[in-house]
XYZ file of C-alpha atoms in Angstrom:
705
model
C -45.164 -121.639 -48.933
C -47.320 -118.983 -49.889
C -46.860 -115.915 -51.584
C -47.362 -113.545 -48.488
C -44.723 -115.597 -46.626
C -42.035 -115.717 -49.909
C -42.407 -111.500 -50.144
C -41.763 -111.234 -45.909
C -39.018 -113.430 -46.418
C -37.563 -111.355 -49.851
C -38.437 -107.942 -47.676
C -35.720 -109.630 -44.372
C -33.488 -110.575 -46.916
C -33.190 -106.819 -48.007
C -32.585 -105.219 -44.350
C -29.504 -105.524 -43.853
C -28.569 -103.885 -46.929
C -30.211 -100.820 -45.884
C -28.427 -100.840 -42.110
C -24.990 -100.884 -44.434
C -26.149 -97.780 -45.952
C -27.591 -95.195 -43.804
C -23.735 -96.032 -41.715
C -22.480 -95.471 -44.715
C -24.599 -91.931 -44.710
C -24.018 -91.091 -40.909
C -20.339 -91.348 -41.097
C -19.963 -89.200 -43.815
C -22.035 -87.019 -42.510
C -20.004 -86.786 -38.936
C -16.682 -86.694 -41.056
C -18.519 -83.465 -43.074
C -19.562 -81.570 -39.534
C -15.733 -82.365 -38.682
C -14.497 -81.231 -42.214
C -16.775 -77.954 -41.203
C -15.458 -77.886 -38.013
C -12.268 -78.362 -38.254
C -12.953 -75.342 -41.318
C -14.653 -72.824 -39.211
C -12.056 -73.361 -36.111
C -8.833 -72.436 -38.903
C -10.090 -69.844 -39.827
C -11.523 -68.257 -36.441
C -7.895 -69.012 -35.695
C -6.802 -67.277 -38.920
C -9.736 -63.932 -38.393
C -8.341 -63.774 -34.380
C -4.119 -64.096 -36.199
C -5.586 -61.109 -38.236
C -7.123 -59.145 -35.411
C -4.014 -59.554 -33.422
C -1.732 -58.616 -35.990
C -4.201 -55.640 -36.586
C -3.667 -54.388 -32.637
C -0.176 -55.360 -33.101
C -0.016 -53.208 -36.186
C -2.185 -50.054 -34.321
C -0.150 -50.085 -31.016
C 3.023 -49.825 -33.026
C 1.481 -46.829 -34.955
C 0.410 -45.360 -31.749
C 4.190 -45.554 -30.002
C 6.035 -45.065 -33.659
C 3.919 -41.958 -34.469
C 4.724 -40.322 -30.754
C 8.737 -41.088 -31.525
C 8.214 -39.187 -34.529
C 5.516 -36.540 -33.068
C 8.512 -36.015 -30.476
C 10.971 -35.626 -33.396
C 9.801 -33.014 -34.915
C 9.263 -30.922 -32.303
C 12.465 -31.389 -30.808
C 14.019 -30.297 -34.536
C 11.425 -27.379 -34.466
C 11.887 -26.152 -30.442
C 15.949 -26.596 -30.619
C 17.376 -26.607 -34.819
C 14.984 -23.494 -35.720
C 13.949 -21.359 -32.567
C 18.212 -21.231 -32.564
C 18.513 -20.772 -35.832
C 15.757 -18.592 -35.926
C 17.456 -16.376 -32.996
C 20.375 -15.911 -34.930
C 18.944 -13.951 -37.958
C 20.061 -11.166 -37.423
C 17.111 -8.860 -36.462
C 16.145 -11.541 -34.529
C 11.935 -11.454 -35.288
C 9.347 -10.175 -33.107
C 7.630 -12.056 -30.175
C 9.418 -14.964 -31.730
C 8.912 -16.780 -28.109
C 5.723 -16.114 -27.790
C 5.571 -19.092 -31.044
C 6.705 -21.984 -28.732
C 4.925 -20.661 -25.463
C 3.849 -24.004 -23.626
C 6.013 -26.302 -26.377
C 8.511 -27.453 -23.886
C 4.900 -29.294 -21.198
C 3.843 -30.925 -24.662
C 7.031 -32.173 -25.020
C 7.410 -33.329 -21.542
C 4.342 -34.848 -20.792
C 4.860 -37.044 -24.746
C 8.170 -38.150 -23.833
C 7.499 -39.417 -19.887
C 4.374 -41.390 -22.253
C 7.493 -43.521 -24.001
C 9.530 -43.272 -21.041
C 6.775 -46.050 -18.755
C 6.167 -47.308 -22.483
C 9.789 -48.083 -22.444
C 11.067 -48.841 -18.594
C 9.506 -52.786 -19.356
C 11.348 -53.779 -22.058
C 8.019 -55.270 -23.931
C 7.344 -56.245 -26.910
C 4.284 -55.181 -28.667
C 3.692 -58.137 -29.343
C 3.199 -59.365 -25.511
C -0.768 -59.000 -24.122
C 1.225 -57.375 -21.288
C 2.386 -54.561 -23.193
C -1.314 -52.950 -24.075
C -1.682 -52.680 -20.010
C 1.349 -50.712 -20.031
C -0.106 -48.777 -22.388
C -2.695 -48.281 -20.934
C -2.116 -47.359 -17.124
C 0.858 -45.665 -18.759
C -1.801 -42.712 -20.814
C -3.886 -42.869 -17.851
C -1.051 -41.970 -14.928
C -0.731 -39.110 -17.314
C -3.973 -37.891 -18.356
C -4.118 -34.851 -15.744
C -0.535 -33.753 -17.046
C -2.137 -34.158 -20.680
C -5.073 -32.353 -20.471
C -2.803 -29.514 -18.225
C 0.161 -29.117 -21.355
C -2.503 -29.481 -24.153
C -4.810 -26.506 -23.790
C -3.114 -24.365 -23.138
C -1.106 -24.469 -25.856
C -4.777 -25.153 -28.052
C -5.548 -21.843 -26.453
C -2.250 -20.359 -27.514
C -2.141 -21.357 -30.735
C -4.295 -18.596 -32.264
C -1.741 -16.330 -31.453
C 1.250 -18.738 -32.610
C -1.476 -18.030 -36.196
C -1.396 -14.211 -35.596
C 2.350 -14.030 -35.438
C 2.394 -16.373 -38.300
C -0.043 -14.066 -40.506
C 2.205 -11.027 -39.581
C 5.521 -12.733 -40.760
C 4.321 -13.094 -43.936
C 3.824 -9.288 -44.451
C 7.424 -9.154 -44.031
C 8.819 -10.603 -47.616
C 12.190 -10.619 -46.457
C 11.650 -12.121 -42.804
C 9.566 -14.291 -44.440
C 11.656 -16.248 -47.176
C 14.996 -16.254 -44.288
C 12.047 -18.654 -41.983
C 11.422 -20.386 -44.957
C 15.135 -21.062 -45.420
C 15.810 -22.066 -42.242
C 12.736 -24.428 -41.865
C 13.961 -26.314 -45.290
C 17.668 -26.420 -44.437
C 16.390 -27.222 -40.251
C 13.994 -30.649 -41.377
C 14.184 -30.922 -45.334
C 13.255 -34.878 -44.833
C 10.070 -34.078 -44.627
C 9.895 -31.045 -46.965
C 7.896 -28.467 -44.427
C 7.384 -25.062 -46.204
C 6.392 -22.832 -42.680
C 6.438 -23.150 -39.220
C 3.325 -23.798 -39.080
C 3.636 -27.749 -40.224
C 5.244 -28.115 -36.758
C 3.609 -26.025 -34.960
C 0.359 -27.036 -36.023
C 1.437 -30.650 -34.892
C 0.541 -30.721 -30.784
C -2.858 -29.394 -32.088
C -3.477 -32.776 -34.455
C -2.090 -35.079 -32.154
C -4.594 -34.801 -29.186
C -7.110 -34.627 -30.851
C -5.563 -38.118 -32.902
C -5.315 -40.426 -29.912
C -8.886 -41.101 -29.663
C -8.744 -42.529 -33.211
C -5.243 -44.433 -32.553
C -7.542 -45.776 -28.810
C -9.937 -47.069 -30.616
C -8.534 -48.232 -33.338
C -6.501 -50.901 -30.652
C -9.770 -51.611 -28.627
C -11.884 -52.771 -32.067
C -8.561 -55.242 -33.300
C -8.886 -56.444 -29.260
C -10.670 -59.389 -28.627
C -13.208 -58.582 -25.723
C -11.819 -61.317 -23.555
C -8.294 -60.147 -23.334
C -7.263 -59.180 -19.615
C -6.473 -55.704 -20.511
C -10.006 -54.904 -22.606
C -12.128 -53.059 -19.891
C -9.029 -50.852 -19.578
C -7.855 -50.303 -23.371
C -12.536 -49.155 -23.027
C -11.374 -47.031 -19.983
C -8.261 -45.725 -21.704
C -10.712 -44.604 -24.942
C -13.498 -43.352 -22.780
C -10.947 -40.876 -21.215
C -8.900 -39.446 -24.059
C -11.767 -38.643 -25.868
C -13.071 -36.884 -22.388
C -9.755 -35.312 -22.775
C -10.110 -33.732 -26.105
C -13.894 -32.453 -24.371
C -11.923 -30.728 -22.126
C -9.881 -28.827 -24.011
C -12.715 -27.563 -26.495
C -14.386 -26.648 -23.134
C -11.556 -24.764 -21.749
C -10.769 -23.398 -25.287
C -14.056 -21.711 -25.660
C -14.261 -20.915 -22.060
C -10.929 -18.536 -23.121
C -12.497 -17.188 -25.824
C -15.219 -15.900 -24.288
C -13.318 -13.971 -20.788
C -10.743 -13.114 -23.616
C -14.003 -11.287 -25.484
C -15.121 -9.547 -22.164
C -12.740 -8.595 -20.285
C -11.583 -6.398 -22.913
C -11.085 -2.580 -20.956
C -11.329 -0.133 -24.731
C -11.231 3.324 -24.263
C -13.567 4.075 -26.406
C -14.378 8.170 -27.379
C -18.208 8.944 -27.642
C -17.745 9.717 -30.874
C -16.782 5.781 -31.159
C -20.044 4.912 -28.935
C -22.326 7.031 -30.882
C -20.785 5.308 -33.654
C -21.425 1.840 -31.897
C -25.081 2.238 -31.359
C -27.522 0.583 -33.333
C -31.508 -0.649 -33.170
C -30.616 -4.046 -31.999
C -28.134 -2.537 -28.574
C -30.437 0.012 -28.500
C -33.124 -2.175 -27.896
C -31.189 -4.553 -25.721
C -29.868 -1.866 -23.507
C -33.784 -0.883 -22.929
C -34.383 -4.285 -21.926
C -31.811 -4.401 -20.264
C -32.504 -1.428 -18.009
C -36.174 -1.951 -17.831
C -35.482 -5.527 -16.154
C -33.312 -3.991 -13.294
C -35.839 -1.234 -13.048
C -38.182 -3.937 -12.252
C -35.816 -5.317 -9.762
C -34.880 -2.688 -8.001
C -38.506 -2.044 -7.708
C -39.108 -5.027 -6.516
C -42.138 -5.785 -9.252
C -39.844 -8.483 -10.543
C -37.511 -11.526 -8.998
C -34.196 -11.241 -9.412
C -31.699 -14.910 -9.598
C -30.586 -15.086 -7.095
C -27.012 -17.228 -7.503
C -25.071 -17.495 -3.162
C -22.241 -19.049 -4.665
C -21.392 -16.512 -6.985
C -22.185 -13.290 -5.010
C -20.276 -14.444 -1.956
C -16.974 -14.997 -4.390
C -17.973 -11.524 -5.368
C -18.370 -10.262 -2.679
C -14.487 -10.775 -1.553
C -13.706 -10.037 -4.970
C -14.888 -6.544 -4.066
C -13.215 -6.767 -0.308
C -10.073 -7.995 -2.162
C -9.671 -4.558 -4.966
C -10.823 -1.978 -1.925
C -8.045 -3.874 -0.295
C -5.508 -3.839 -3.200
C -6.300 -0.533 -3.586
C -5.669 0.916 -0.353
C -2.130 -1.516 0.228
C -1.210 0.154 -2.760
C -1.603 3.786 -2.033
C -0.092 3.752 1.832
C 2.819 2.327 -0.455
C 3.268 4.927 -2.658
C 2.580 7.529 -0.267
C 5.447 5.395 2.260
C 7.060 5.588 -1.088
C 6.938 9.170 -2.109
C 7.588 9.986 1.768
C 11.237 8.126 1.711
C 11.885 9.821 -1.994
C 10.949 13.578 0.195
C 13.079 12.882 2.817
C 16.278 11.106 0.522
C 15.358 14.588 -1.274
C 16.998 16.211 1.469
C 20.906 17.117 1.693
C 21.745 18.189 5.215
C 25.725 17.389 4.270
C 25.819 19.407 1.359
C 26.161 21.884 4.285
C 28.059 23.361 6.045
C 27.582 23.899 9.876
C 30.336 25.365 12.200
C 30.632 22.679 14.346
C 34.157 22.713 15.229
C 34.672 20.392 18.749
C 31.296 18.858 18.833
C 31.117 14.951 17.817
C 27.410 14.279 18.130
C 26.753 16.172 15.327
C 29.305 15.710 12.847
C 28.329 12.183 13.687
C 25.103 11.757 12.739
C 26.099 13.967 10.027
C 28.174 11.271 8.966
C 24.865 8.703 9.891
C 22.583 10.872 8.257
C 25.707 11.015 4.787
C 25.942 7.012 4.657
C 21.364 5.962 5.662
C 20.735 9.019 2.683
C 23.402 8.267 -0.206
C 23.206 3.972 0.849
C 20.984 1.857 3.301
C 17.862 3.771 2.201
C 18.674 3.897 -1.547
C 18.974 0.396 -1.657
C 15.784 -0.673 0.558
C 13.397 2.159 -1.733
C 14.562 0.451 -4.913
C 13.730 -2.928 -3.030
C 10.715 -2.192 -1.549
C 10.038 -1.112 -5.832
C 11.241 -4.445 -6.655
C 9.558 -6.436 -4.884
C 6.889 -4.583 -3.079
C 5.317 -1.624 -4.702
C 5.665 -3.398 -9.140
C 3.604 -6.842 -7.784
C 0.870 -4.237 -6.541
C 0.482 -2.878 -9.422
C 0.414 -5.919 -11.816
C -2.186 -7.113 -9.081
C -3.950 -4.273 -9.884
C -3.908 -4.519 -13.349
C -5.379 -8.027 -13.219
C -8.174 -6.920 -11.261
C -9.104 -5.111 -14.113
C -10.541 -8.594 -15.947
C -12.145 -10.420 -13.464
C -14.085 -6.975 -12.729
C -14.973 -6.462 -16.738
C -16.539 -10.253 -16.916
C -18.644 -10.057 -13.089
C -20.134 -6.965 -14.582
C -21.336 -8.444 -18.026
C -22.373 -11.544 -16.064
C -24.679 -8.832 -14.944
C -25.925 -7.526 -18.175
C -26.130 -11.353 -19.716
C -28.109 -12.179 -16.638
C -30.969 -9.516 -17.154
C -30.699 -10.865 -20.724
C -31.121 -14.642 -19.651
C -33.839 -13.634 -16.853
C -35.731 -12.022 -19.873
C -36.403 -15.420 -21.745
C -35.283 -17.595 -19.243
C -39.680 -18.501 -18.748
C -40.471 -18.780 -22.910
C -40.443 -22.548 -23.656
C -39.303 -22.140 -26.909
C -35.924 -20.676 -27.629
C -35.092 -18.945 -31.076
C -31.010 -19.263 -32.281
C -30.441 -15.856 -30.859
C -32.236 -16.114 -27.687
C -30.662 -19.679 -27.359
C -26.840 -18.309 -27.657
C -27.897 -15.568 -25.504
C -28.938 -18.302 -22.713
C -25.352 -20.080 -23.476
C -23.486 -16.693 -23.484
C -25.106 -16.341 -19.718
C -23.948 -20.133 -18.357
C -20.658 -20.074 -20.023
C -20.198 -16.409 -18.035
C -21.023 -17.810 -15.035
C -19.385 -21.171 -15.054
C -16.197 -19.173 -16.272
C -16.768 -17.284 -12.761
C -17.628 -19.893 -10.319
C -14.285 -22.176 -11.959
C -11.805 -19.158 -11.653
C -12.885 -16.986 -9.631
C -12.449 -19.035 -6.321
C -8.807 -19.480 -7.580
C -7.903 -15.995 -9.052
C -8.824 -14.936 -5.008
C -7.005 -17.360 -3.727
C -3.786 -16.752 -5.173
C -4.654 -13.103 -4.954
C -4.820 -13.687 -1.207
C -2.029 -15.199 -1.294
C 0.494 -12.931 -2.984
C -0.899 -10.034 -0.476
C 0.277 -12.085 2.522
C 3.726 -12.626 0.588
C 3.901 -9.139 -0.231
C 3.334 -8.137 4.085
C 6.389 -10.591 4.796
C 8.076 -9.263 2.234
C 7.539 -5.977 3.768
C 8.084 -7.693 7.172
C 11.454 -8.444 5.945
C 12.751 -5.766 4.177
C 12.083 -4.323 7.147
C 13.926 -6.285 9.108
C 16.968 -6.209 6.515
C 16.556 -2.096 6.578
C 16.986 -2.364 10.975
C 19.764 -4.840 10.482
C 21.869 -2.473 8.481
C 21.379 0.306 10.573
C 22.512 -1.299 13.577
C 25.512 -2.091 11.895
C 25.716 1.566 11.189
C 25.493 2.973 14.192
C 28.089 -0.119 16.228
C 30.667 1.981 14.689
C 29.714 5.293 15.852
C 28.249 4.359 19.236
C 31.165 4.873 21.494
C 31.113 8.113 19.695
C 27.283 9.362 20.571
C 26.138 10.677 24.018
C 24.464 8.706 25.823
C 26.020 5.650 24.589
C 27.094 4.235 28.200
C 23.548 4.269 29.575
C 22.453 1.065 30.529
C 19.137 -0.108 28.368
C 16.291 0.848 30.175
C 17.768 4.028 30.958
C 18.674 4.862 27.314
C 15.042 4.124 26.354
C 14.054 6.580 29.220
C 16.085 9.558 27.398
C 14.058 8.018 24.103
C 11.267 7.976 24.867
C 11.563 11.666 26.299
C 13.507 13.140 23.346
C 11.006 11.935 21.398
C 8.677 13.290 23.853
C 10.015 16.381 23.609
C 11.076 17.103 20.099
C 7.095 15.723 19.178
C 5.828 18.381 21.325
C 8.120 21.042 19.943
C 7.099 19.931 16.213
C 3.410 20.495 17.308
C 3.923 23.290 18.500
C 6.042 24.311 15.180
C 2.433 23.282 13.549
C 0.144 25.338 15.570
C 2.101 28.396 14.213
C 2.153 27.045 10.638
C -1.100 26.681 10.820
C -2.309 30.244 12.595
C 0.474 31.300 9.350
C -1.208 29.096 6.578
C -4.607 29.998 8.267
C -3.860 34.109 8.686
C -7.260 35.313 6.338
C -6.156 37.765 3.368
C -8.248 39.827 1.411
C -7.890 39.822 -1.952
C -10.042 41.885 -4.309
C -12.942 39.799 -6.208
C -14.747 40.396 -9.400
C -17.653 42.076 -9.294
C -19.430 38.470 -10.150
C -17.959 36.300 -7.587
C -19.249 39.571 -5.132
C -22.881 39.223 -5.821
C -22.737 35.422 -5.813
C -20.816 35.837 -2.381
C -23.393 38.372 -1.148
C -26.428 35.548 -1.983
C -24.408 33.506 -0.545
C -23.882 35.811 2.554
C -27.310 36.455 2.764
C -28.821 33.651 2.697
C -26.864 31.486 4.939
C -25.109 34.035 7.232
C -21.321 34.735 7.326
C -20.075 32.908 9.409
C -20.886 29.477 7.077
C -19.049 31.242 4.138
C -16.533 28.855 2.748
C -14.014 29.387 -0.353
C -12.709 26.770 -2.725
C -8.481 25.877 -2.186
C -8.034 23.929 -4.771
C -9.694 22.500 -8.442
C -12.625 20.061 -7.402
C -13.547 17.486 -10.047
C -16.368 15.457 -8.900
C -16.142 11.834 -8.705
C -19.124 9.753 -6.910
C -22.550 11.061 -7.026
C -23.873 14.212 -6.219
C -20.399 15.704 -5.712
C -20.033 19.317 -7.070
C -17.340 20.282 -9.785
C -15.687 23.643 -8.765
C -12.990 25.691 -9.084
C -10.255 27.856 -6.669
C -11.208 30.348 -5.312
C -15.393 29.854 -6.025
C -17.495 30.262 -3.021
C -19.978 28.183 -1.354
C -22.113 28.231 1.574
C -21.933 25.351 4.446
C -25.029 23.170 4.956
C -23.733 20.268 6.886
C -20.822 18.976 8.170
C -21.575 15.079 6.573
C -22.451 13.131 4.255
C -25.744 11.106 4.509
C -23.301 8.397 5.189
C -21.637 10.153 8.170
C -18.810 10.322 6.707
C -17.223 13.958 7.743
C -14.473 14.308 4.999
C -17.474 14.844 2.641
C -19.389 18.642 3.108
C -22.827 19.348 1.647
C -22.632 22.670 0.442
C -24.459 25.417 -1.913
C -22.295 27.091 -4.023
C -25.226 29.004 -5.344
C -26.488 26.754 -8.144
C -27.142 24.607 -7.165
C -26.240 22.077 -4.242
C -24.106 18.770 -3.567
C -20.703 17.618 -1.836
C -17.423 19.087 -1.787
C -14.113 17.481 0.203
C -13.878 19.185 3.202
C -10.386 19.186 2.352
C -10.670 21.640 -0.020
C -12.756 23.972 1.594
C -10.889 26.836 4.061
C -13.457 29.529 5.419
C -13.361 33.132 3.689
C -12.297 35.483 5.960
C -13.170 39.411 4.756
C -12.973 42.419 6.526
C -15.559 44.740 6.768
C -15.186 47.948 4.636
C -18.875 49.386 6.118
C -18.702 48.222 10.092
C -21.842 49.064 11.895
C -22.418 52.674 13.550
C -20.561 52.593 17.026
C -22.453 54.508 20.204
C -18.514 55.227 21.206
C -17.609 57.037 17.464
C -17.880 60.492 17.493
C -20.375 62.102 15.224
C -20.051 62.778 11.409
C -19.343 66.781 11.777
C -16.291 66.574 15.113
C -15.242 63.394 12.952
C -14.503 65.908 10.055
C -13.366 68.753 12.192
C -11.267 66.572 13.680
C -10.149 65.483 10.004
C -9.961 68.974 9.019
C -8.063 69.854 11.980
C -5.703 67.668 11.817
C -4.460 68.851 8.252
C -3.736 71.823 9.391
C 0.416 72.296 11.031
C -1.021 72.354 14.345
C 1.667 72.990 17.396
C -0.873 70.634 19.316
C -1.077 67.898 16.504
C 2.949 67.518 16.663
C 2.709 66.078 20.625
C 0.435 63.258 18.817
C 3.088 60.251 20.770
C 2.533 61.947 23.794
C -0.982 61.523 23.365
C -0.555 57.616 22.150
C 1.678 57.536 25.089
C -1.371 58.808 27.330
C -4.733 56.732 25.541
C -5.122 52.691 25.022
C -7.146 50.681 22.264
C -10.024 49.589 22.088
C -13.115 48.279 19.791
C -15.145 50.492 18.071
C -18.082 47.563 16.509
C -19.132 44.149 18.323
C -17.026 41.744 16.598
C -18.342 38.028 16.126
C -14.972 35.594 15.929
C -15.740 33.472 12.823
C -12.613 30.606 13.219
C -10.033 29.359 15.922
C -7.797 31.723 14.685
C -9.846 35.080 15.477
C -11.471 36.320 18.889
C -14.825 37.930 19.455
C -14.873 41.666 20.763
C -17.393 43.810 21.618
C -17.617 47.112 21.171
C -15.583 49.513 23.393
C -14.334 46.905 25.128
C -9.849 47.739 25.945
C -7.511 45.458 23.511
C -3.670 44.839 23.510
C -2.624 45.530 19.799
C 0.190 42.872 19.637
C 1.260 43.012 15.195
C -0.479 45.128 13.268
C -0.802 42.883 10.225
C -1.080 39.777 9.787
C 1.519 37.327 8.575
C 0.981 37.635 4.842
C 1.857 41.177 6.272
C -1.629 42.712 5.152
C -2.571 45.764 7.551
C -6.216 45.863 6.868
C -6.439 42.788 9.946
C -4.443 43.397 13.372
C -3.744 40.085 16.127
C -4.994 41.467 19.239
C -5.486 39.581 22.991
C -8.614 39.950 24.478
C -9.911 38.506 28.670
C -6.403 35.918 27.589
C -7.293 35.200 24.477
C -5.317 36.150 21.661
C -6.923 36.120 17.780
C -6.858 38.410 14.805
C -10.230 41.299 14.160
C -10.468 43.810 11.725
C -8.039 46.875 11.608
C -10.934 49.191 11.041
C -12.905 47.769 14.480
C -10.308 49.099 16.369
C -9.899 52.645 17.625
C -7.414 54.750 19.984
C -9.342 56.092 23.019
C -7.423 58.757 25.106
C -6.965 57.815 28.634
C -8.869 59.736 31.347
C -11.853 61.157 28.403
C -15.115 60.096 27.292
C -14.226 60.436 23.603
C -12.764 58.267 21.164
C -9.759 59.281 18.869
C -10.421 58.078 15.172
C -10.141 54.161 13.854
C -5.619 53.086 13.893
C -6.537 52.039 10.272
């Protein structure tokens, strides 16, 4: 055997030991791997256990903190509020401190009720799913309750600061707070009232903590993630709502500033801003710059303007209705003692009128004022806020259009853009709701108006039934009674029309008042320029409220230019006051009547010499003058001059025309005007235009007056 074979044999003898060593190494490595894997699994299981424990702790913290939060609110709104109400005197504006607190407590208690309804433990996986589902189902109600509370919290702070100004009151409040909740060591009302503000902001933190310690493979993980995002969105929506309300409160206020206050507010910045707005507005009107059009807002604004006009007209009609009703109630006919012995009908009518005036109509008037007039006044006052916001939006729009085309905005310009967008968004969101609610209120008030009249008719029917047999025509058939009623009403209407015409003639009867020299000069100027037929006198003081309206005082003279304005409205007349031209309500003008002091010469009158002779002889006790009565019986009255009527209450006559004098003075006892009849027409003519002519002679007697 050579050396090579011996070496090879020796090597072959060492191979079995090497194999055993490799196997042992392999086994030890596998053992180590198994131990490492086992340790890793144990650590992972421990980590999951810790994560599960933290999840349960986070869930329990949310539930327990919700219970504690609700308990504190109950202590505040029940114990503390009742104790504060028992103070003498109670703190002012106490109810405003707890405004919207009950809504917050209600939504919190409903959330706890849903969590406890299924009687699940926080360790149960289904509890997390129930928690998320309950929060999501109440998310809209949570947002509605908390956004109103957070908006009102600024007012809460102001009221509490007012309490602090009164040391005695504030010390009493602190005593009440400490005695109601000694375990929390509260020192002010804000300790409790700030809790809802903190609670709504804590929901996202608690839910995100639960999500952090929840395994993504958990069945409720997706729902938990949605709930956490919803809580964040709730806070964003509440903050946005609060910001909108603050903008609305800022711009909808109506300030009654004097001219000096407005002047003191002027600054270089405000003047430059108003100048830019006015310049942009002029560009819009002249077509030099395009106007930013928002059809949706324009539609809402147009409907709001129509709604505002309807509310104001309805309120005016209701007030007129109540005014006439009040005037009717003031007519106390039962206090007059009429001689109606043996006449049953007048006595029944008197008793019916007494019952109407003392019982039925006063109750009807009270209900009208409570259910119709008062809500209409409140609705009219509510129009001020949206109206101011719409006007402020126009101002901000003009500012926004100036900076809209700039590539980069400064901080102030960005604030202007944000202010316009905020107001525009606020109006687009809130104006439809306001229009809808206002329209709904109007329809309800109209329905209430109909119901009130139905009740009034029922009460009057019940009243008349007691007098039915005593009244005339009670035995008529309904058709005959209806015909009798129509005939009586038409007859009454005719009598009333005759009475109104008589009153109108009395009111329109001409009267001559002494004029000052300045009024005489102005009257002469207007008469020379426009003619006597166009002269009118102002009956009441006129205060202009629209463009081109005149301000006039009672008794001023104007000349009529046109009986309607540029829109065809016949209630506004275009007149010339001598100084300027403008519009005046036609209801405050009356045609001016003045008897001519120096009438034109008449061919029917004798000459000046003959007249003087007549007057000279009339002063001498001549026997011929004693027989003037017989002379009058043998004479007739004729017109000495031409007279053109200037109104329906006057009559035109020509010189020499015979007339019949009905009254030698007007309704007011003024002898300068006479009521005459000529050619079958009646009317007033100046008395110094008339003279007496002896029958059968060609000469005229001197004028009657």
